[in-house]
Coordinates of C-alpha atoms and ligand atoms in Angstrom, one line a residue:
X288 CA 0.0 0.0 0.0
X289 CA 1.2 3.4 -0.9
X290 CA 1.3 5.9 2.0
X291 CA -0.3 9.2 1.1
X292 CA 1.9 12.2 1.8
X293 CA 1.1 14.3 4.9
X294 CA -1.1 17.3 4.0
X295 CA 0.4 20.7 4.2
X296 CA -1.7 22.2 7.0
X297 CA -2.6 25.8 7.6
X298 CA -2.0 26.7 11.3
X299 CA -4.7 28.8 12.9
X300 CA -5.6 29.7 16.5
X301 CA -9.3 29.8 17.2
X302 CA -11.1 32.1 19.6
X303 CA -13.7 29.7 21.0
X304 CA -15.0 31.9 23.8
X305 CA -18.8 31.3 24.1
X306 CA -18.9 29.3 20.9
X307 CA -20.4 25.9 20.9
X308 CA -18.2 22.9 20.3
X309 CA -19.7 19.5 20.0
X310 CA -17.7 16.5 21.4
X311 CA -19.0 13.2 20.3
X312 CA -17.9 10.5 22.8
X313 CA -17.8 10.3 26.5
X314 CA -14.7 8.3 27.4
X315 CA -11.4 9.5 28.8
X316 CA -10.1 10.7 25.4
X317 CA -13.2 12.8 25.0
X318 CA -12.7 14.0 28.6
X319 CA -9.2 15.3 27.8
X320 CA -10.5 17.3 24.8
X321 CA -13.3 18.7 26.9
X322 CA -10.8 20.0 29.4
X323 CA -8.7 21.7 26.7
X324 CA -11.9 23.2 25.2
X325 CA -13.0 24.5 28.5
X326 CA -9.6 26.1 29.1
X327 CA -10.3 28.0 25.9
X328 CA -13.8 29.0 27.3
X329 CA -15.7 27.2 24.7
X330 CA -19.3 26.2 25.3
X331 CA -19.0 22.4 25.2
X332 CA -21.7 19.9 24.5
X333 CA -21.0 16.2 24.9
X334 CA -23.0 13.6 23.0
X335 CA -22.8 10.2 24.6
X336 CA -25.1 7.6 26.2
X337 CA -22.2 6.6 28.5
X338 CA -20.5 9.4 30.4
X339 CA -17.0 9.1 31.8
X340 CA -16.7 9.5 35.6
X341 CA -14.5 12.5 35.1
X342 CA -17.1 14.3 33.0
X343 CA -20.1 13.8 35.4
X344 CA -19.2 16.6 37.8
X345 CA -18.9 19.0 34.9
X346 CA -22.4 18.1 33.8
X347 CA -23.6 18.5 37.4
X348 CA -22.1 22.0 37.8
X349 CA -23.4 22.9 34.3
X350 CA -20.0 23.6 32.9
X351 CA -20.8 21.3 29.9
X352 CA -24.1 20.2 28.3
X353 CA -24.7 16.6 28.1
X354 CA -26.8 15.2 25.2
X355 CA -27.7 11.7 26.6
X356 CA -28.1 10.0 23.3
X357 CA -26.3 8.7 20.2
X358 CA -24.9 11.0 17.5
X359 CA -27.3 12.5 15.0
X360 CA -26.4 15.2 12.4
X361 CA -28.9 17.8 13.6
X362 CA -26.8 18.1 16.8
X363 CA -24.3 20.0 14.7
X364 CA -26.7 22.8 14.0
X365 CA -25.3 25.4 16.3
X366 CA -21.8 24.1 16.6
X367 CA -18.7 25.9 15.3
X368 CA -16.4 23.0 15.7
X369 CA -16.7 19.2 16.1
X370 CA -14.6 16.6 17.8
X371 CA -15.3 13.0 17.1
X372 CA -13.8 11.1 20.0
X373 CA -15.6 7.8 20.3
X374 CA -13.8 4.4 20.1
X375 CA -16.1 3.3 17.2
X376 CA -14.6 4.1 13.8
X377 CA -18.1 3.9 12.2
X378 CA -19.5 6.6 14.5
X379 CA -16.4 8.8 14.0
X380 CA -16.8 8.5 10.3
X381 CA -20.4 9.4 10.4
X382 CA -19.6 12.5 12.5
X383 CA -16.8 13.5 10.1
X384 CA -19.1 13.1 7.1
X385 CA -22.0 15.0 8.7
X386 CA -19.6 17.8 9.6
X387 CA -18.1 18.0 6.2
X388 CA -21.6 18.2 4.7
X389 CA -22.2 21.3 6.8
X390 CA -18.7 22.7 6.2
X391 CA -17.8 22.4 9.8
X392 CA -14.2 21.7 10.8
X393 CA -13.9 18.3 12.5
X394 CA -11.2 16.8 14.5
X395 CA -11.3 13.0 14.6
X396 CA -9.2 11.6 17.4
X397 CA -6.5 9.3 16.2
X398 CA -7.6 9.5 12.6
X399 CA -5.7 12.1 10.6
X400 CA -7.2 11.0 7.4
X401 CA -10.8 11.6 8.5
X402 CA -10.0 14.9 10.3
X403 CA -10.2 18.3 8.6
X404 CA -8.8 20.0 11.8
X405 CA -5.8 18.6 13.6
X406 CA -5.1 19.4 17.2
X407 CA -1.4 20.2 17.6
X408 CA 1.0 19.3 20.3
X409 CA 1.5 22.5 22.2
X410 CA 3.5 24.4 24.7
X411 CA 1.7 27.0 26.7
X412 CA 3.1 29.9 28.8
X413 CA 0.2 32.1 29.7
X414 CA -1.2 33.7 26.6
X415 CA 1.8 32.5 24.7
X416 CA 1.4 29.2 22.8
X417 CA 3.6 27.2 20.5
X418 CA 1.7 24.7 18.4
X419 CA 3.4 21.8 16.7
X420 CA 2.1 19.5 14.0
X421 CA 3.5 16.9 11.7
X422 CA 0.3 16.8 9.7
X423 CA -0.4 13.4 11.2
X424 CA 2.7 11.9 9.7
X425 CA 4.8 11.6 12.8
X426 CA 3.0 12.5 16.0
X427 CA 5.8 11.1 18.1
X428 CA 8.2 13.5 16.5
X429 CA 5.9 16.4 17.3
X430 CA 5.7 15.3 20.9
X431 CA 9.4 14.9 21.1
X432 CA 9.8 18.5 19.9
X433 CA 7.3 19.6 22.4
X434 CA 9.3 18.1 25.2
X435 CA 12.4 19.9 24.0
X436 CA 10.5 23.2 23.8
X437 CA 9.0 22.7 27.3
X438 CA 12.5 22.5 28.6
X439 CA 13.7 25.4 26.7
X440 CA 11.1 28.0 27.6
X441 CA 10.5 28.5 31.3
X442 CA 7.4 29.8 33.1
X443 CA 8.8 33.4 33.2
X444 CA 7.5 33.8 29.6
X445 CA 3.9 33.6 30.9
X446 CA 4.5 36.6 33.2
X447 CA 6.4 38.4 30.5
X448 CA 3.5 38.0 28.1
X449 CA 1.1 39.3 30.8
X450 CA 3.3 42.3 31.4
X451 CA 3.2 43.1 27.7
X452 CA -0.6 42.9 27.7
X453 CA -0.6 45.5 30.4
X454 CA 1.7 47.8 28.4
X455 CA 0.0 47.3 25.1
X456 CA -2.0 50.5 24.8
X457 CA 0.8 52.7 26.2
X458 CA 3.2 51.1 23.9
X459 CA 1.1 51.8 20.8
X460 CA 0.5 55.4 21.9
X461 CA 4.1 56.1 22.6
X462 CA 5.6 54.2 19.7
X463 CA 3.1 54.3 16.9
X464 CA 5.6 53.3 14.3
X465 CA 6.0 49.5 13.9
X466 CA 9.8 49.4 13.5
X467 CA 10.1 51.6 16.5
X468 CA 8.1 49.2 18.6
X469 CA 10.2 46.4 17.2
X470 CA 13.3 48.2 18.3
X471 CA 11.8 48.6 21.7
X472 CA 11.1 44.9 22.1
X473 CA 14.6 44.1 21.0
X474 CA 16.0 46.2 23.7
X475 CA 13.5 45.2 26.3
X476 CA 14.1 41.5 25.6
X477 CA 17.9 41.6 25.9
X478 CA 17.7 39.2 28.9
X479 CA 17.6 41.5 31.9
X480 CA 13.9 41.5 32.2
X481 CA 13.7 37.8 31.9
X482 CA 16.4 37.3 34.4
X483 CA 14.3 39.3 36.9
X484 CA 11.2 37.3 36.1
X485 CA 13.1 34.0 36.6
X486 CA 14.0 35.3 40.1
X487 CA 10.4 35.9 40.7
X488 CA 10.8 39.7 40.9
X489 CA 7.9 40.7 38.7
X490 CA 7.6 44.3 40.0
X491 CA 11.3 45.0 39.1
X492 CA 10.8 43.5 35.7
X493 CA 7.8 45.7 35.1
X494 CA 9.7 48.8 36.3
X495 CA 12.5 48.0 33.9
X496 CA 10.1 47.6 30.9
X497 CA 8.4 50.9 31.7
X498 CA 11.7 52.7 32.1
X499 CA 12.8 51.4 28.7
X500 CA 9.6 52.7 27.2
X501 CA 10.1 56.1 28.7
X502 CA 13.6 56.3 27.3
X503 CA 12.7 55.0 23.9
X504 CA 11.8 57.8 21.6
X505 CA 12.2 59.4 18.2
X506 CA 11.7 57.9 14.8
X507 CA 13.8 54.9 14.1
X508 CA 17.1 55.3 12.4
X509 CA 17.3 53.0 9.4
X510 CA 20.4 51.0 8.9
X511 CA 21.8 48.2 6.7
X512 CA 23.3 44.9 7.7
X513 CA 25.5 43.3 5.2
X514 CA 25.0 39.6 5.9
X515 CA 26.7 36.5 4.6
X516 CA 24.3 33.7 4.1
X517 CA 26.9 31.0 3.6
X518 CA 26.8 28.4 0.8
X519 CA 23.1 27.5 1.1
X520 CA 22.7 24.9 3.9
X521 CA 20.9 26.8 6.6
X522 CA 23.0 25.0 9.2
X523 CA 25.9 27.0 8.0
X524 CA 24.4 30.3 8.8
X525 CA 25.9 32.0 11.8
X526 CA 23.8 32.7 14.9
X527 CA 24.2 36.4 14.4
X528 CA 23.0 36.2 10.8
X529 CA 19.9 34.3 12.0
X530 CA 19.2 37.0 14.6
X531 CA 19.6 39.8 12.1
X532 CA 17.4 38.0 9.6
X533 CA 14.7 38.0 12.3
X534 CA 15.0 41.7 12.9
X535 CA 14.9 42.7 9.2
X536 CA 12.2 44.9 7.7
X537 CA 13.5 44.5 4.2
X538 CA 15.8 41.8 2.8
X539 CA 17.6 42.4 -0.4
X540 CA 19.0 39.0 -1.4
X541 CA 21.0 37.5 -4.2
X542 CA 19.7 34.8 -6.4
X543 CA 22.3 32.4 -4.9
X544 CA 20.8 32.6 -1.4
X545 CA 18.8 29.4 -0.9
X546 CA 15.1 29.4 -0.1
X547 CA 15.8 27.3 3.0
X548 CA 17.9 30.2 4.4
X549 CA 15.2 32.8 3.4
X550 CA 12.6 30.7 5.1
X551 CA 14.3 31.4 8.5
X552 CA 13.9 35.2 8.1
X553 CA 11.1 37.2 9.7
X554 CA 7.9 36.2 8.0
X555 CA 6.6 39.7 7.3
X556 CA 10.0 41.1 6.2
X557 CA 9.7 42.4 2.6
X558 CA 11.9 40.2 0.4
X559 CA 13.4 41.6 -2.8
X560 CA 15.5 39.5 -5.1
X561 CA 18.3 41.6 -6.6
X562 CA 20.4 38.9 -8.1
X563 CA 22.7 39.4 -11.0
X564 CA 21.9 37.2 -13.9
X565 CA 24.3 35.8 -16.4
X566 CA 24.6 38.1 -19.3
X567 CA 22.7 40.9 -17.5
X568 CA 24.0 44.3 -17.0
X569 CA 25.8 43.9 -13.7
X570 CA 26.7 47.5 -13.1
X571 CA 23.1 48.6 -13.6
X572 CA 22.0 45.9 -11.1
X573 CA 24.6 47.1 -8.6
X574 CA 23.4 50.7 -8.9
X575 CA 19.8 49.5 -8.3
X576 CA 21.0 47.6 -5.2
X577 CA 22.6 50.7 -3.8
X578 CA 19.5 52.8 -4.5
X579 CA 17.2 50.2 -2.8
X580 CA 19.4 50.0 0.3
X581 CA 19.5 53.8 0.6
X582 CA 15.8 54.3 -0.1
X583 CA 14.7 51.8 2.6
X584 CA 17.2 52.8 5.2
X585 CA 16.2 56.4 4.8
X586 CA 12.6 55.4 5.4
X587 CA 13.8 54.1 8.8
X588 CA 13.9 50.4 7.9
X589 CA 16.4 47.8 9.0
X590 CA 17.6 46.6 5.7
X591 CA 19.4 43.2 5.4
X592 CA 21.6 42.9 2.3
X593 CA 21.9 39.1 2.2
X594 CA 24.6 37.6 0.0
X595 CA 25.7 34.1 -0.7
X596 CA 28.9 33.0 1.2
X597 CA 30.7 35.9 2.7
X598 CA 29.9 39.5 1.7
X599 CA 33.5 40.5 1.4
X600 CA 34.7 37.6 -0.7
X601 CA 33.7 38.3 -4.4
X602 CA 30.5 39.9 -3.1
X603 CA 31.0 43.6 -4.0
X604 CA 30.4 44.2 -0.3
X605 CA 33.0 47.0 -0.3
X606 CA 31.3 48.9 -3.0
X607 CA 28.0 48.7 -1.1
X608 CA 29.5 50.0 2.1
X609 CA 31.1 52.9 0.2
X610 CA 27.7 53.8 -1.2
X611 CA 26.1 53.7 2.3
X612 CA 29.0 55.7 3.8
X613 CA 28.6 58.4 1.2
X614 CA 25.0 58.8 2.4
X615 CA 25.9 58.6 6.1
X616 CA 23.8 55.5 6.6
X617 CA 24.7 53.2 9.5
X618 CA 25.8 49.7 8.7
X619 CA 27.3 46.6 10.1
X620 CA 28.7 43.4 8.5
X621 CA 28.0 39.8 9.5
X622 CA 30.5 37.4 8.0
X623 CA 29.4 34.2 6.3
X624 CA 31.1 30.9 5.4
X625 CA 32.6 31.5 2.0
X626 CA 32.3 28.9 -0.8
X627 CA 36.0 28.0 -0.6
X628 CA 35.7 27.0 3.0
X629 CA 32.3 25.3 2.7
X630 CA 33.2 23.4 -0.5
X631 CA 36.5 22.2 0.8
X632 CA 34.9 20.9 4.0
X633 CA 32.1 19.1 2.2
X634 CA 34.5 17.6 -0.4
X635 CA 37.0 16.3 2.1
X636 CA 39.7 18.7 0.8
X637 CA 41.8 20.4 3.5
X638 CA 42.8 23.7 2.1
X639 CA 46.1 23.7 3.9
X640 CA 48.1 20.6 4.8
X641 CA 51.5 20.4 6.5
X642 CA 52.7 18.0 3.8
X643 CA 51.2 19.6 0.7
X644 CA 50.2 23.3 1.0
X645 CA 51.5 26.1 3.2
X646 CA 49.5 28.8 1.6
X647 CA 46.0 29.4 0.1
X648 CA 45.0 31.7 -2.7
X649 CA 41.5 32.7 -3.3
X650 CA 41.0 33.9 -6.9
X651 CA 38.4 34.8 -9.4
X652 CA 38.3 33.4 -12.8
X653 CA 36.5 36.5 -14.0
X654 CA 37.5 40.1 -13.8
X655 CA 36.2 43.4 -14.9
X656 CA 37.2 42.9 -18.5
X657 CA 37.2 39.2 -19.5
X658 CA 39.7 36.8 -18.0
X659 CA 41.3 37.6 -14.7
X660 CA 44.9 38.8 -14.8
X661 CA 46.8 37.0 -12.1
X662 CA 50.5 36.5 -11.5
X663 CA 50.4 33.2 -13.3
X664 CA 54.0 32.4 -12.7
X665 CA 53.5 32.8 -8.9
X666 CA 50.4 30.6 -9.1
X667 CA 52.5 27.8 -10.8
X668 CA 54.8 27.6 -7.8
X669 CA 54.4 24.4 -5.7
X670 CA 53.3 24.2 -2.0
X671 CA 50.0 26.2 -2.4
X672 CA 46.3 25.6 -2.9
X673 CA 44.6 27.8 -5.5
X674 CA 40.8 28.2 -5.3
X675 CA 39.0 29.7 -8.3
X676 CA 35.6 31.2 -7.9
X677 CA 33.3 31.8 -10.9
X678 CA 35.3 29.6 -13.2
X679 CA 33.0 27.0 -14.8
X680 CA 32.9 28.6 -18.2
X681 CA 36.6 29.3 -18.4
X682 CA 38.2 26.0 -17.4
X683 CA 40.0 25.3 -20.6
X684 CA 41.6 28.7 -20.6
X685 CA 42.5 28.5 -17.0
X686 CA 44.3 25.2 -17.7
X687 CA 46.2 26.7 -20.6
X688 CA 47.5 29.6 -18.6
X689 CA 48.6 27.4 -15.7
X690 CA 50.3 24.8 -18.0
X691 CA 52.0 27.6 -19.9
X692 CA 53.5 28.9 -16.7
X693 CA 54.9 25.5 -15.7
X694 CA 52.3 24.0 -13.4
X695 CA 52.6 20.2 -14.1
X696 CA 49.6 18.7 -15.9
X697 CA 49.5 16.0 -13.2
X698 CA 48.6 18.5 -10.5
X699 CA 45.5 17.3 -8.7
X700 CA 42.4 19.5 -9.4
X701 CA 38.9 19.3 -8.0
X702 CA 35.7 20.9 -9.0
X703 CA 32.9 21.2 -6.4
X704 CA 29.4 21.9 -7.8
X705 CA 26.6 23.0 -5.4
X706 CA 29.0 22.6 -2.5
X707 CA 27.4 21.6 0.9
X708 CA 24.0 21.2 -0.7
X709 CA 22.2 17.8 -1.1
X710 CA 22.9 17.8 -4.8
X711 CA 26.6 18.4 -4.4
X712 CA 28.9 16.8 -7.0
X713 CA 32.7 16.7 -6.8
X714 CA 35.0 16.0 -9.7
X715 CA 38.4 14.8 -8.6
X716 CA 40.9 14.7 -11.4
X717 CA 44.1 16.4 -12.6
X718 CA 44.7 19.7 -14.2
X719 CA 45.0 17.8 -17.5
X720 CA 41.7 16.1 -17.5
X721 CA 39.4 18.3 -15.3
X722 CA 37.9 20.5 -18.0
X723 CA 36.7 17.6 -20.2
X724 CA 35.4 15.7 -17.3
X725 CA 33.4 18.7 -16.1
X726 CA 32.1 19.1 -19.6
X727 CA 31.1 15.4 -19.9
X728 CA 29.2 15.7 -16.6
X729 CA 27.6 19.0 -17.5
X730 CA 28.9 20.8 -14.4
X731 CA 27.3 24.2 -13.9
X732 CA 27.6 27.2 -11.7
X733 CA 27.8 27.6 -8.8
X734 CA 31.0 25.5 -8.8
X735 CA 34.4 26.1 -7.3
X736 CA 37.8 24.8 -8.6
X737 CA 40.5 23.7 -6.2
X738 CA 44.0 23.1 -7.7
X739 CA 46.9 21.7 -5.7
X740 CA 48.1 18.5 -4.1
X741 CA 45.3 18.7 -1.4
X742 CA 42.7 18.2 -4.1
X743 CA 43.8 14.6 -4.4
X744 CA 42.7 13.9 -0.8
X745 CA 39.0 14.2 -1.8
X746 CA 38.9 10.6 -3.0
X747 CA 40.1 9.4 0.4
X748 CA 38.6 11.9 2.8
X749 CA 35.2 12.6 1.2
X750 CA 32.3 12.0 3.6
X751 CA 29.3 14.1 2.2
X752 CA 27.0 13.4 -0.7
X753 CA 27.8 11.2 -3.7
X754 CA 31.2 9.8 -4.3
X755 CA 33.7 12.0 -6.2
X756 CA 33.7 11.5 -9.9
X757 CA 37.2 10.5 -11.0
X758 CA 38.6 9.8 -14.5
X759 CA 38.5 6.1 -13.6
X760 CA 34.9 6.1 -12.5
X761 CA 34.0 8.1 -15.6
X762 CA 35.8 5.5 -17.8
X763 CA 33.8 2.7 -16.1
X764 CA 30.6 4.6 -16.8
X765 CA 31.5 5.1 -20.4
X766 CA 32.4 1.4 -20.8
X767 CA 29.0 0.4 -19.3
X768 CA 27.3 2.8 -21.7
X769 CA 29.2 1.3 -24.6
X770 CA 28.4 -2.2 -23.5
X771 CA 24.7 -1.3 -23.1
X772 CA 24.6 0.2 -26.6
Ligands
SAH970 N1 30.4 35.8 -1.8 C1 30.4 34.4 -2.3 C2 31.0 34.3 -3.6 C3 30.1 34.9 -4.7 S1 30.8 34.7 -6.3 C4 31.2 33.5 -1.3 O1 31.8 34.1 -0.4 O2 31.1 32.3 -1.4 C5 29.9 33.3 -6.9 C6 30.8 32.1 -7.0 O3 30.9 31.5 -5.7 C7 30.3 31.0 -7.8 O4 30.5 31.2 -9.2 C8 31.0 29.8 -7.3 O5 32.3 29.8 -7.8 C9 31.1 30.1 -5.8 N2 30.1 29.4 -5.1 C10 29.1 30.0 -4.3 N3 28.4 29.1 -3.7 C11 28.8 27.9 -4.1 C12 28.5 26.5 -3.8 N4 27.5 26.2 -3.0 N5 29.2 25.5 -4.4 C13 30.2 25.8 -5.2 N6 30.6 27.1 -5.5 C14 29.9 28.1 -5.0

């Protein structure tokens, strides 16, 4: 039997105060749902001919209505939500179908397929709630996560949330501007308030929050954070980058920045792709980036200029800071893991090695006008590792140059495509045969070339993704193809 994939659910928090919810079933599972619904101040009606002992007092004290009968569709008439919690699958199905016919949301206990509404695992701290769902695919996993979160967030959050409720109208009056309020929260939540709450000193925490509010004035000053997003795997983002992404009002990102990384950013931050395209007018794009940064920062926004890898390694970060400086706009820089470092790690190629390489050169295969002009003779010297960015289209010319200046054709060379990403491919060859192997395997940007003795270590030290492609493995594949033909 083929398992159907888990549905992609839409999370939603319901205000059930005074609204009728029908619970069909009267056992202990139903009783648990009833308790949760009463906590949300719902008006609960329970349909069951056999009432659980724990529910009886609730009926007596009129906290719930008891319909002492079996389920019938008309009982749904004034309900907003239905929970089918009997141990009889036929009854649960009948409830689900009747609810669907009336376009009512129905939760069916222990039957994700029948349910149109799922009850999440949740962590609650006063008015603050975290709901977790696996769409019915792995409830144990959701529960496991819940336990972790329970441990991570202590009870002081409940008091904190209550304090903010008390401050809400004053906060809005004093700081009508949203980014201003956000800045206030950032300051107010820097840890001191929570430390006081953990000690149980709520009055001191409240005084501190209020004092911060009195001090916090003026329109916000916009600024720009130049942030390195690393090579694409969100695990390789720095903690600071993550924090800044969650503070951003506007995110100007390159095309190379992965969707997984963008998904970690503040949900309501405005995202603008400003990537340079192959063959596009790069200078015009760069001017547009400068203009956008300046425009949004002037409007008081916190702009995050998000770049693949590190912003100061072939990222034109310097030019962007110059443009900001000229306009007296505040900025900061968050470094990222550059492609050379990420690709080397994920291909099992140490960039330096006591036996093979005492220096490392980071180079571009492109330059302002056509091919990069490097000191080729120096690059042909032994004992170093050369890393070329942006080189896929110029591999043959790169080889020519290096050979012409005396680098042996047998020098190990590796090409890492989509380094650190699940689809990573590594070609491990020599300077002589790398370009043709790359062509045969249709290697495309983004890819990084590593030339030097260390490149040979990939075939032994690789640990991530598929095995490196070598001239020998390529020959085997060709032989197989020939035999199959
Ligand atoms: N600022 C970036 C580099 C931008 S230039 C950094 O620090 O990494 C773009 C070049 O980076 C690409 O042409 C490619 O050579 C390299 N690159 C970026 N991400 C890569 C990846 N995941 N795998 C291989 N190369 C990558």
